[in-house]
mmCIF file of N, CA and C and ligand atoms in Angstrom:
data_model
loop_
_atom_site.group_PDB
_atom_site.id
_atom_site.type_symbol
_atom_site.label_atom_id
_atom_site.label_comp_id
_atom_site.label_asym_id
_atom_site.label_seq_id
_atom_site.Cartn_x
_atom_site.Cartn_y
_atom_site.Cartn_z
ATOM 1 N N MET A 1 0.846 -1.194 0.000
ATOM 2 C CA MET A 1 0.000 0.000 0.000
ATOM 3 C C MET A 1 0.884 1.248 0.000
ATOM 4 N N ASP A 2 0.574 2.171 -0.865
ATOM 5 C CA ASP A 2 1.362 3.402 -0.948
ATOM 6 C C ASP A 2 0.776 4.458 -0.011
ATOM 7 N N LEU A 3 1.500 4.771 1.021
ATOM 8 C CA LEU A 3 1.029 5.737 2.018
ATOM 9 C C LEU A 3 1.700 7.097 1.865
ATOM 10 N N THR A 4 2.415 7.291 0.765
ATOM 11 C CA THR A 4 3.241 8.497 0.595
ATOM 12 C C THR A 4 2.444 9.780 0.799
ATOM 13 N N LYS A 5 1.292 9.874 0.145
ATOM 14 C CA LYS A 5 0.497 11.101 0.217
ATOM 15 C C LYS A 5 0.015 11.356 1.655
ATOM 16 N N GLU A 6 -0.474 10.302 2.300
ATOM 17 C CA GLU A 6 -0.994 10.461 3.653
ATOM 18 C C GLU A 6 0.127 10.760 4.657
ATOM 19 N N ILE A 7 1.300 10.181 4.423
ATOM 20 C CA ILE A 7 2.450 10.475 5.293
ATOM 21 C C ILE A 7 2.796 11.957 5.209
ATOM 22 N N GLU A 8 2.790 12.501 4.017
ATOM 23 C CA GLU A 8 3.102 13.935 3.854
ATOM 24 C C GLU A 8 2.043 14.804 4.531
ATOM 25 N N ILE A 9 0.785 14.410 4.418
ATOM 26 C CA ILE A 9 -0.293 15.162 5.078
ATOM 27 C C ILE A 9 -0.067 15.157 6.592
ATOM 28 N N ALA A 10 0.226 13.989 7.148
ATOM 29 C CA ALA A 10 0.421 13.869 8.600
ATOM 30 C C ALA A 10 1.617 14.703 9.064
ATOM 31 N N LYS A 11 2.694 14.671 8.305
ATOM 32 C CA LYS A 11 3.885 15.446 8.683
ATOM 33 C C LYS A 11 3.611 16.950 8.573
ATOM 34 N N ASN A 12 2.993 17.351 7.500
ATOM 35 C CA ASN A 12 2.794 18.782 7.250
ATOM 36 C C ASN A 12 1.827 19.425 8.231
ATOM 37 N N VAL A 13 0.803 18.708 8.631
ATOM 38 C CA VAL A 13 -0.203 19.317 9.503
ATOM 39 C C VAL A 13 0.341 19.566 10.915
ATOM 40 N N ARG A 14 1.449 18.922 11.251
ATOM 41 C CA ARG A 14 2.081 19.191 12.552
ATOM 42 C C ARG A 14 2.374 20.682 12.727
ATOM 43 N N ARG A 15 2.647 21.360 11.632
ATOM 44 C CA ARG A 15 2.970 22.796 11.691
ATOM 45 C C ARG A 15 1.772 23.616 12.188
ATOM 46 N N ASN A 16 0.587 23.079 12.084
ATOM 47 C CA ASN A 16 -0.609 23.795 12.538
ATOM 48 C C ASN A 16 -0.939 23.505 14.000
ATOM 49 N N ALA A 17 -0.177 22.633 14.624
ATOM 50 C CA ALA A 17 -0.465 22.295 16.025
ATOM 51 C C ALA A 17 -0.408 23.556 16.880
ATOM 52 N N TYR A 18 -1.332 23.619 17.848
ATOM 53 C CA TYR A 18 -1.295 24.691 18.838
ATOM 54 C C TYR A 18 -0.853 24.036 20.140
ATOM 55 N N ALA A 19 0.439 24.121 20.405
ATOM 56 C CA ALA A 19 1.006 23.371 21.530
ATOM 57 C C ALA A 19 1.970 24.229 22.352
ATOM 58 N N PRO A 20 1.467 25.389 22.867
ATOM 59 C CA PRO A 20 2.371 26.262 23.626
ATOM 60 C C PRO A 20 2.753 25.690 24.990
ATOM 61 N N TYR A 21 2.010 24.706 25.478
ATOM 62 C CA TYR A 21 2.274 24.154 26.817
ATOM 63 C C TYR A 21 3.201 22.952 26.746
ATOM 64 N N SER A 22 2.863 21.979 25.924
ATOM 65 C CA SER A 22 3.707 20.779 25.836
ATOM 66 C C SER A 22 4.870 20.980 24.875
ATOM 67 N N LYS A 23 4.707 21.875 23.915
ATOM 68 C CA LYS A 23 5.678 22.034 22.827
ATOM 69 C C LYS A 23 5.966 20.683 22.154
ATOM 70 N N TYR A 24 4.904 19.915 22.019
ATOM 71 C CA TYR A 24 4.974 18.604 21.380
ATOM 72 C C TYR A 24 3.969 18.628 20.233
ATOM 73 N N TYR A 25 4.463 18.428 19.027
ATOM 74 C CA TYR A 25 3.663 18.678 17.831
ATOM 75 C C TYR A 25 3.282 17.364 17.151
ATOM 76 N N VAL A 26 2.000 17.116 17.091
ATOM 77 C CA VAL A 26 1.504 15.844 16.553
ATOM 78 C C VAL A 26 0.647 16.115 15.324
ATOM 79 N N GLY A 27 0.810 15.268 14.330
ATOM 80 C CA GLY A 27 -0.020 15.357 13.137
ATOM 81 C C GLY A 27 -0.521 13.973 12.768
ATOM 82 N N CYS A 28 -1.657 13.926 12.114
ATOM 83 C CA CYS A 28 -2.141 12.639 11.655
ATOM 84 C C CYS A 28 -2.961 12.799 10.386
ATOM 85 N N ALA A 29 -3.116 11.703 9.698
ATOM 86 C CA ALA A 29 -3.937 11.635 8.491
ATOM 87 C C ALA A 29 -4.835 10.416 8.635
ATOM 88 N N LEU A 30 -6.117 10.657 8.594
ATOM 89 C CA LEU A 30 -7.124 9.606 8.767
ATOM 90 C C LEU A 30 -7.767 9.322 7.418
ATOM 91 N N LYS A 31 -7.652 8.078 6.969
ATOM 92 C CA LYS A 31 -8.228 7.699 5.668
ATOM 93 C C LYS A 31 -9.589 7.058 5.885
ATOM 94 N N ALA A 32 -10.594 7.690 5.329
ATOM 95 C CA ALA A 32 -11.949 7.137 5.396
ATOM 96 C C ALA A 32 -12.157 6.177 4.229
ATOM 97 N N LYS A 33 -13.090 5.249 4.396
ATOM 98 C CA LYS A 33 -13.359 4.295 3.318
ATOM 99 C C LYS A 33 -13.949 4.991 2.089
ATOM 100 N N SER A 34 -14.455 6.207 2.260
ATOM 101 C CA SER A 34 -14.948 6.994 1.121
ATOM 102 C C SER A 34 -13.811 7.407 0.197
ATOM 103 N N GLY A 35 -12.582 7.337 0.716
ATOM 104 C CA GLY A 35 -11.429 7.782 -0.064
ATOM 105 C C GLY A 35 -10.866 9.107 0.409
ATOM 106 N N LYS A 36 -11.666 9.842 1.184
ATOM 107 C CA LYS A 36 -11.197 11.141 1.680
ATOM 108 C C LYS A 36 -10.191 10.950 2.818
ATOM 109 N N VAL A 37 -9.280 11.909 2.916
ATOM 110 C CA VAL A 37 -8.283 11.909 3.980
ATOM 111 C C VAL A 37 -8.508 13.139 4.846
ATOM 112 N N TYR A 38 -8.580 12.927 6.147
ATOM 113 C CA TYR A 38 -8.796 14.013 7.097
ATOM 114 C C TYR A 38 -7.544 14.182 7.949
ATOM 115 N N SER A 39 -7.039 15.404 7.993
ATOM 116 C CA SER A 39 -5.852 15.663 8.797
ATOM 117 C C SER A 39 -6.260 16.101 10.196
ATOM 118 N N GLY A 40 -5.311 16.035 11.110
ATOM 119 C CA GLY A 40 -5.543 16.524 12.461
ATOM 120 C C GLY A 40 -4.230 16.866 13.124
ATOM 121 N N CYS A 41 -4.269 17.878 13.984
ATOM 122 C CA CYS A 41 -3.101 18.222 14.791
ATOM 123 C C CYS A 41 -3.584 18.494 16.213
ATOM 124 N N ASN A 42 -2.676 18.457 17.169
ATOM 125 C CA ASN A 42 -3.079 18.677 18.557
ATOM 126 C C ASN A 42 -3.358 20.157 18.805
ATOM 127 N N ILE A 43 -4.403 20.390 19.601
ATOM 128 C CA ILE A 43 -4.831 21.744 19.956
ATOM 129 C C ILE A 43 -4.920 21.804 21.477
ATOM 130 N N GLU A 44 -4.020 22.564 22.087
ATOM 131 C CA GLU A 44 -4.005 22.650 23.545
ATOM 132 C C GLU A 44 -4.793 23.864 24.035
ATOM 133 N N ASN A 45 -4.975 23.912 25.347
ATOM 134 C CA ASN A 45 -5.743 24.992 25.943
ATOM 135 C C ASN A 45 -5.306 25.131 27.389
ATOM 136 N N SER A 46 -5.214 26.362 27.873
ATOM 137 C CA SER A 46 -4.748 26.557 29.248
ATOM 138 C C SER A 46 -5.778 26.110 30.277
ATOM 139 N N GLY A 47 -7.053 26.139 29.909
ATOM 140 C CA GLY A 47 -8.091 25.893 30.900
ATOM 141 C C GLY A 47 -8.677 24.507 30.896
ATOM 142 N N ILE A 48 -8.628 23.836 29.762
ATOM 143 C CA ILE A 48 -9.249 22.519 29.660
ATOM 144 C C ILE A 48 -8.296 21.557 28.975
ATOM 145 N N GLN A 49 -8.678 20.290 28.972
ATOM 146 C CA GLN A 49 -7.800 19.274 28.400
ATOM 147 C C GLN A 49 -7.553 19.526 26.920
ATOM 148 N N ALA A 50 -6.335 19.253 26.497
ATOM 149 C CA ALA A 50 -5.977 19.371 25.085
ATOM 150 C C ALA A 50 -6.783 18.381 24.255
ATOM 151 N N ILE A 51 -6.916 18.699 22.980
ATOM 152 C CA ILE A 51 -7.506 17.757 22.036
ATOM 153 C C ILE A 51 -6.366 17.223 21.181
ATOM 154 N N CYS A 52 -6.214 15.917 21.177
ATOM 155 C CA CYS A 52 -5.117 15.293 20.438
ATOM 156 C C CYS A 52 -5.407 15.303 18.931
ATOM 157 N N ALA A 53 -4.344 15.170 18.169
ATOM 158 C CA ALA A 53 -4.444 15.170 16.704
ATOM 159 C C ALA A 53 -5.403 14.086 16.202
ATOM 160 N N GLU A 54 -5.339 12.912 16.803
ATOM 161 C CA GLU A 54 -6.170 11.798 16.344
ATOM 162 C C GLU A 54 -7.654 12.134 16.490
ATOM 163 N N ARG A 55 -8.008 12.698 17.650
ATOM 164 C CA ARG A 55 -9.421 13.018 17.863
ATOM 165 C C ARG A 55 -9.864 14.184 16.996
ATOM 166 N N VAL A 56 -8.970 15.123 16.730
ATOM 167 C CA VAL A 56 -9.305 16.217 15.806
ATOM 168 C C VAL A 56 -9.658 15.637 14.437
ATOM 169 N N ALA A 57 -8.836 14.724 13.939
ATOM 170 C CA ALA A 57 -9.095 14.128 12.613
ATOM 171 C C ALA A 57 -10.412 13.346 12.618
ATOM 172 N N PHE A 58 -10.629 12.558 13.653
ATOM 173 C CA PHE A 58 -11.868 11.775 13.715
ATOM 174 C C PHE A 58 -13.095 12.685 13.795
ATOM 175 N N VAL A 59 -13.021 13.717 14.596
ATOM 176 C CA VAL A 59 -14.181 14.609 14.747
ATOM 177 C C VAL A 59 -14.454 15.348 13.435
ATOM 178 N N LYS A 60 -13.401 15.759 12.750
ATOM 179 C CA LYS A 60 -13.596 16.392 11.438
ATOM 180 C C LYS A 60 -14.326 15.436 10.496
ATOM 181 N N ALA A 61 -13.852 14.202 10.436
ATOM 182 C CA ALA A 61 -14.443 13.218 9.524
ATOM 183 C C ALA A 61 -15.873 12.855 9.935
ATOM 184 N N LEU A 62 -16.068 12.593 11.210
ATOM 185 C CA LEU A 62 -17.397 12.195 11.702
ATOM 186 C C LEU A 62 -18.412 13.307 11.469
ATOM 187 N N SER A 63 -17.975 14.544 11.647
ATOM 188 C CA SER A 63 -18.907 15.665 11.469
ATOM 189 C C SER A 63 -19.238 15.916 10.009
ATOM 190 N N GLU A 64 -18.444 15.327 9.123
ATOM 191 C CA GLU A 64 -18.740 15.394 7.689
ATOM 192 C C GLU A 64 -19.556 14.176 7.234
ATOM 193 N N GLY A 65 -19.905 13.313 8.182
ATOM 194 C CA GLY A 65 -20.764 12.176 7.862
ATOM 195 C C GLY A 65 -20.034 10.862 7.662
ATOM 196 N N GLU A 66 -18.708 10.869 7.783
ATOM 197 C CA GLU A 66 -17.954 9.625 7.621
ATOM 198 C C GLU A 66 -18.234 8.689 8.803
ATOM 199 N N ARG A 67 -18.321 7.403 8.513
ATOM 200 C CA ARG A 67 -18.528 6.432 9.591
ATOM 201 C C ARG A 67 -17.660 5.182 9.433
ATOM 202 N N SER A 68 -16.915 5.073 8.329
ATOM 203 C CA SER A 68 -16.066 3.903 8.101
ATOM 204 C C SER A 68 -14.668 4.365 7.744
ATOM 205 N N PHE A 69 -13.688 3.703 8.359
ATOM 206 C CA PHE A 69 -12.316 4.172 8.218
ATOM 207 C C PHE A 69 -11.358 3.020 7.938
ATOM 208 N N ASP A 70 -10.324 3.316 7.141
ATOM 209 C CA ASP A 70 -9.307 2.312 6.799
ATOM 210 C C ASP A 70 -8.116 2.352 7.748
ATOM 211 N N TYR A 71 -7.568 3.531 7.939
ATOM 212 C CA TYR A 71 -6.353 3.641 8.765
ATOM 213 C C TYR A 71 -6.101 5.087 9.169
ATOM 214 N N ILE A 72 -5.195 5.223 10.133
ATOM 215 C CA ILE A 72 -4.721 6.548 10.530
ATOM 216 C C ILE A 72 -3.198 6.487 10.602
ATOM 217 N N ILE A 73 -2.574 7.549 10.174
ATOM 218 C CA ILE A 73 -1.126 7.683 10.309
ATOM 219 C C ILE A 73 -0.877 8.763 11.353
ATOM 220 N N VAL A 74 -0.050 8.449 12.335
ATOM 221 C CA VAL A 74 0.226 9.378 13.427
ATOM 222 C C VAL A 74 1.717 9.642 13.493
ATOM 223 N N CYS A 75 2.087 10.903 13.664
ATOM 224 C CA CYS A 75 3.500 11.217 13.886
ATOM 225 C C CYS A 75 3.597 12.419 14.805
ATOM 226 N N GLY A 76 4.665 12.481 15.566
ATOM 227 C CA GLY A 76 4.813 13.609 16.480
ATOM 228 C C GLY A 76 6.180 13.667 17.108
ATOM 229 N N GLY A 77 6.437 14.796 17.745
ATOM 230 C CA GLY A 77 7.699 14.991 18.434
ATOM 231 C C GLY A 77 7.804 16.429 18.903
ATOM 232 N N SER A 78 8.812 16.688 19.718
ATOM 233 C CA SER A 78 8.982 18.030 20.278
ATOM 234 C C SER A 78 9.764 18.947 19.346
ATOM 235 N N ASP A 79 10.267 18.403 18.281
ATOM 236 C CA ASP A 79 11.026 19.169 17.290
ATOM 237 C C ASP A 79 10.322 18.974 15.946
ATOM 238 N N LEU A 80 9.968 20.086 15.302
ATOM 239 C CA LEU A 80 9.217 19.971 14.045
ATOM 240 C C LEU A 80 10.039 19.328 12.918
ATOM 241 N N THR A 81 11.338 19.231 13.110
ATOM 242 C CA THR A 81 12.160 18.621 12.061
ATOM 243 C C THR A 81 12.452 17.150 12.345
ATOM 244 N N LYS A 82 11.976 16.645 13.487
ATOM 245 C CA LYS A 82 12.238 15.248 13.841
ATOM 246 C C LYS A 82 10.964 14.582 14.338
ATOM 247 N N LEU A 83 10.962 13.263 14.297
ATOM 248 C CA LEU A 83 9.811 12.517 14.792
ATOM 249 C C LEU A 83 10.215 11.572 15.910
ATOM 250 N N ASP A 84 9.425 11.569 16.979
ATOM 251 C CA ASP A 84 9.568 10.553 18.028
ATOM 252 C C ASP A 84 8.691 9.366 17.648
ATOM 253 N N ASN A 85 8.708 8.359 18.479
ATOM 254 C CA ASN A 85 7.783 7.240 18.318
ATOM 255 C C ASN A 85 6.516 7.605 19.085
ATOM 256 N N CYS A 86 5.587 8.281 18.428
ATOM 257 C CA CYS A 86 4.431 8.913 19.073
ATOM 258 C C CYS A 86 3.191 8.035 18.947
ATOM 259 N N LEU A 87 2.925 7.263 19.970
ATOM 260 C CA LEU A 87 1.759 6.383 19.971
ATOM 261 C C LEU A 87 0.532 7.124 20.502
ATOM 262 N N PRO A 88 -0.660 6.776 20.037
ATOM 263 C CA PRO A 88 -1.876 7.426 20.544
ATOM 264 C C PRO A 88 -2.021 7.234 22.052
ATOM 265 N N CYS A 89 -2.526 8.270 22.728
ATOM 266 C CA CYS A 89 -2.749 8.183 24.175
ATOM 267 C C CYS A 89 -3.953 7.278 24.467
ATOM 268 N N GLY A 90 -4.136 6.949 25.705
ATOM 269 C CA GLY A 90 -5.227 6.059 26.100
ATOM 270 C C GLY A 90 -6.603 6.601 25.743
ATOM 271 N N TYR A 91 -6.762 7.899 25.904
ATOM 272 C CA TYR A 91 -8.049 8.511 25.597
ATOM 273 C C TYR A 91 -8.359 8.346 24.107
ATOM 274 N N CYS A 92 -7.371 8.578 23.256
ATOM 275 C CA CYS A 92 -7.578 8.441 21.806
ATOM 276 C C CYS A 92 -7.808 6.983 21.419
ATOM 277 N N ARG A 93 -7.129 6.083 22.076
ATOM 278 C CA ARG A 93 -7.336 4.656 21.775
ATOM 279 C C ARG A 93 -8.790 4.279 22.020
ATOM 280 N N GLN A 94 -9.328 4.712 23.160
ATOM 281 C CA GLN A 94 -10.717 4.401 23.461
ATOM 282 C C GLN A 94 -11.659 5.119 22.500
ATOM 283 N N PHE A 95 -11.322 6.362 22.161
ATOM 284 C CA PHE A 95 -12.166 7.143 21.244
ATOM 285 C C PHE A 95 -12.236 6.463 19.872
ATOM 286 N N MET A 96 -11.081 6.083 19.356
ATOM 287 C CA MET A 96 -11.039 5.425 18.037
ATOM 288 C C MET A 96 -11.792 4.108 18.060
ATOM 289 N N ASN A 97 -11.672 3.401 19.161
ATOM 290 C CA ASN A 97 -12.291 2.082 19.304
ATOM 291 C C ASN A 97 -13.794 2.119 19.022
ATOM 292 N N GLU A 98 -14.412 3.258 19.313
ATOM 293 C CA GLU A 98 -15.852 3.428 19.110
ATOM 294 C C GLU A 98 -16.235 3.396 17.628
ATOM 295 N N PHE A 99 -15.299 3.809 16.767
ATOM 296 C CA PHE A 99 -15.662 4.085 15.380
ATOM 297 C C PHE A 99 -14.977 3.198 14.343
ATOM 298 N N VAL A 100 -14.177 2.244 14.768
ATOM 299 C CA VAL A 100 -13.415 1.473 13.779
ATOM 300 C C VAL A 100 -13.694 -0.019 13.901
ATOM 301 N N ASP A 101 -13.401 -0.719 12.779
ATOM 302 C CA ASP A 101 -13.505 -2.173 12.751
ATOM 303 C C ASP A 101 -12.184 -2.783 13.227
ATOM 304 N N LYS A 102 -12.210 -4.094 13.363
ATOM 305 C CA LYS A 102 -11.003 -4.787 13.818
ATOM 306 C C LYS A 102 -9.859 -4.695 12.812
ATOM 307 N N ASP A 103 -10.185 -4.461 11.521
ATOM 308 C CA ASP A 103 -9.122 -4.391 10.513
ATOM 309 C C ASP A 103 -8.535 -2.990 10.362
ATOM 310 N N PHE A 104 -9.042 -2.036 11.119
ATOM 311 C CA PHE A 104 -8.510 -0.671 11.083
ATOM 312 C C PHE A 104 -7.057 -0.685 11.544
ATOM 313 N N LYS A 105 -6.206 0.046 10.821
ATOM 314 C CA LYS A 105 -4.775 0.070 11.144
ATOM 315 C C LYS A 105 -4.346 1.434 11.690
ATOM 316 N N ILE A 106 -3.474 1.378 12.664
ATOM 317 C CA ILE A 106 -2.858 2.582 13.212
ATOM 318 C C ILE A 106 -1.382 2.510 12.850
ATOM 319 N N TYR A 107 -0.950 3.415 11.981
ATOM 320 C CA TYR A 107 0.446 3.468 11.559
ATOM 321 C C TYR A 107 1.141 4.585 12.325
ATOM 322 N N VAL A 108 2.207 4.228 13.009
ATOM 323 C CA VAL A 108 2.979 5.213 13.754
ATOM 324 C C VAL A 108 4.286 5.444 13.012
ATOM 325 N N LEU A 109 4.454 6.695 12.628
ATOM 326 C CA LEU A 109 5.600 7.079 11.810
ATOM 327 C C LEU A 109 6.680 7.678 12.699
ATOM 328 N N SER A 110 7.913 7.233 12.536
ATOM 329 C CA SER A 110 9.021 7.832 13.284
ATOM 330 C C SER A 110 10.152 8.173 12.316
ATOM 331 N N GLU A 111 11.318 8.442 12.859
ATOM 332 C CA GLU A 111 12.428 8.937 12.025
ATOM 333 C C GLU A 111 12.695 8.053 10.810
ATOM 334 N N ASN A 112 13.130 8.690 9.747
ATOM 335 C CA ASN A 112 13.463 8.017 8.483
ATOM 336 C C ASN A 112 12.269 7.258 7.888
ATOM 337 N N ASP A 113 11.081 7.794 8.168
ATOM 338 C CA ASP A 113 9.841 7.215 7.655
ATOM 339 C C ASP A 113 9.660 5.750 8.066
ATOM 340 N N LYS A 114 10.201 5.401 9.220
ATOM 341 C CA LYS A 114 9.956 4.065 9.774
ATOM 342 C C LYS A 114 8.490 4.003 10.215
ATOM 343 N N ILE A 115 7.804 2.931 9.813
ATOM 344 C CA ILE A 115 6.380 2.801 10.121
ATOM 345 C C ILE A 115 6.139 1.548 10.948
ATOM 346 N N GLU A 116 5.485 1.739 12.090
ATOM 347 C CA GLU A 116 5.022 0.597 12.882
ATOM 348 C C GLU A 116 3.515 0.482 12.698
ATOM 349 N N GLU A 117 3.043 -0.741 12.563
ATOM 350 C CA GLU A 117 1.619 -0.969 12.307
ATOM 351 C C GLU A 117 0.966 -1.630 13.512
ATOM 352 N N TYR A 118 -0.165 -1.079 13.917
ATOM 353 C CA TYR A 118 -0.922 -1.631 15.042
ATOM 354 C C TYR A 118 -2.394 -1.724 14.668
ATOM 355 N N THR A 119 -3.109 -2.537 15.402
ATOM 356 C CA THR A 119 -4.570 -2.495 15.367
ATOM 357 C C THR A 119 -5.019 -1.887 16.698
ATOM 358 N N VAL A 120 -6.286 -1.509 16.773
ATOM 359 C CA VAL A 120 -6.799 -1.003 18.047
ATOM 360 C C VAL A 120 -6.703 -2.092 19.112
ATOM 361 N N GLU A 121 -6.921 -3.346 18.690
ATOM 362 C CA GLU A 121 -6.815 -4.460 19.637
ATOM 363 C C GLU A 121 -5.392 -4.565 20.210
ATOM 364 N N ASP A 122 -4.385 -4.271 19.368
ATOM 365 C CA ASP A 122 -2.998 -4.274 19.868
ATOM 366 C C ASP A 122 -2.813 -3.234 20.972
ATOM 367 N N LEU A 123 -3.384 -2.047 20.733
ATOM 368 C CA LEU A 123 -3.134 -0.921 21.633
ATOM 369 C C LEU A 123 -4.140 -0.825 22.768
ATOM 370 N N LEU A 124 -5.284 -1.497 22.601
ATOM 371 C CA LEU A 124 -6.331 -1.423 23.619
ATOM 372 C C LEU A 124 -6.991 -2.790 23.759
ATOM 373 N N PRO A 125 -6.232 -3.762 24.278
ATOM 374 C CA PRO A 125 -6.793 -5.117 24.373
ATOM 375 C C PRO A 125 -7.935 -5.195 25.376
ATOM 376 N N ASN A 126 -8.848 -6.110 25.110
ATOM 377 C CA ASN A 126 -10.000 -6.335 26.007
ATOM 378 C C ASN A 126 -10.738 -5.033 26.303
ATOM 379 N N SER A 127 -10.971 -4.265 25.243
ATOM 380 C CA SER A 127 -11.509 -2.911 25.430
ATOM 381 C C SER A 127 -12.999 -2.912 25.784
ATOM 382 N N PHE A 128 -13.411 -1.797 26.328
ATOM 383 C CA PHE A 128 -14.829 -1.584 26.649
ATOM 384 C C PHE A 128 -15.580 -1.223 25.372
ATOM 385 N N ARG A 129 -16.640 -1.935 25.114
ATOM 386 C CA ARG A 129 -17.557 -1.602 24.011
ATOM 387 C C ARG A 129 -18.957 -1.925 24.467
ATOM 388 N N LEU A 130 -19.907 -1.092 24.072
ATOM 389 C CA LEU A 130 -21.305 -1.389 24.372
ATOM 390 C C LEU A 130 -21.865 -2.300 23.315
HETATM 391 ZN ZN1 LIG B 201 -4.628 11.319 22.428
#
């Protein structure tokens, strides 16, 4: 699978992160089964909990009527020119779990375009679902 376009979207949107508190810049690209790609970056706030890049992308897509998703690419780090191994936080894992199938993939991008592949089950085993 060629993820080149989505990788560039995830990397580029990091520049839009609003992260004056953590100074940690996260970007992601969420591919819906419709074919559309939704970007997201982290948005922090002094008074309330930050919104992570993953949830920004999901909320953008869900509010546009999307309900089926193929994968998300996540990347982040404290330096805009470098990438850490930035895995989704627990809150995002549970949030994504609500909207994805078992075959949904979470790709974590780190330095030199190294990609690790996970499923929600990998990151959130024995999860809560209604
Ligand atoms: Zn998160």
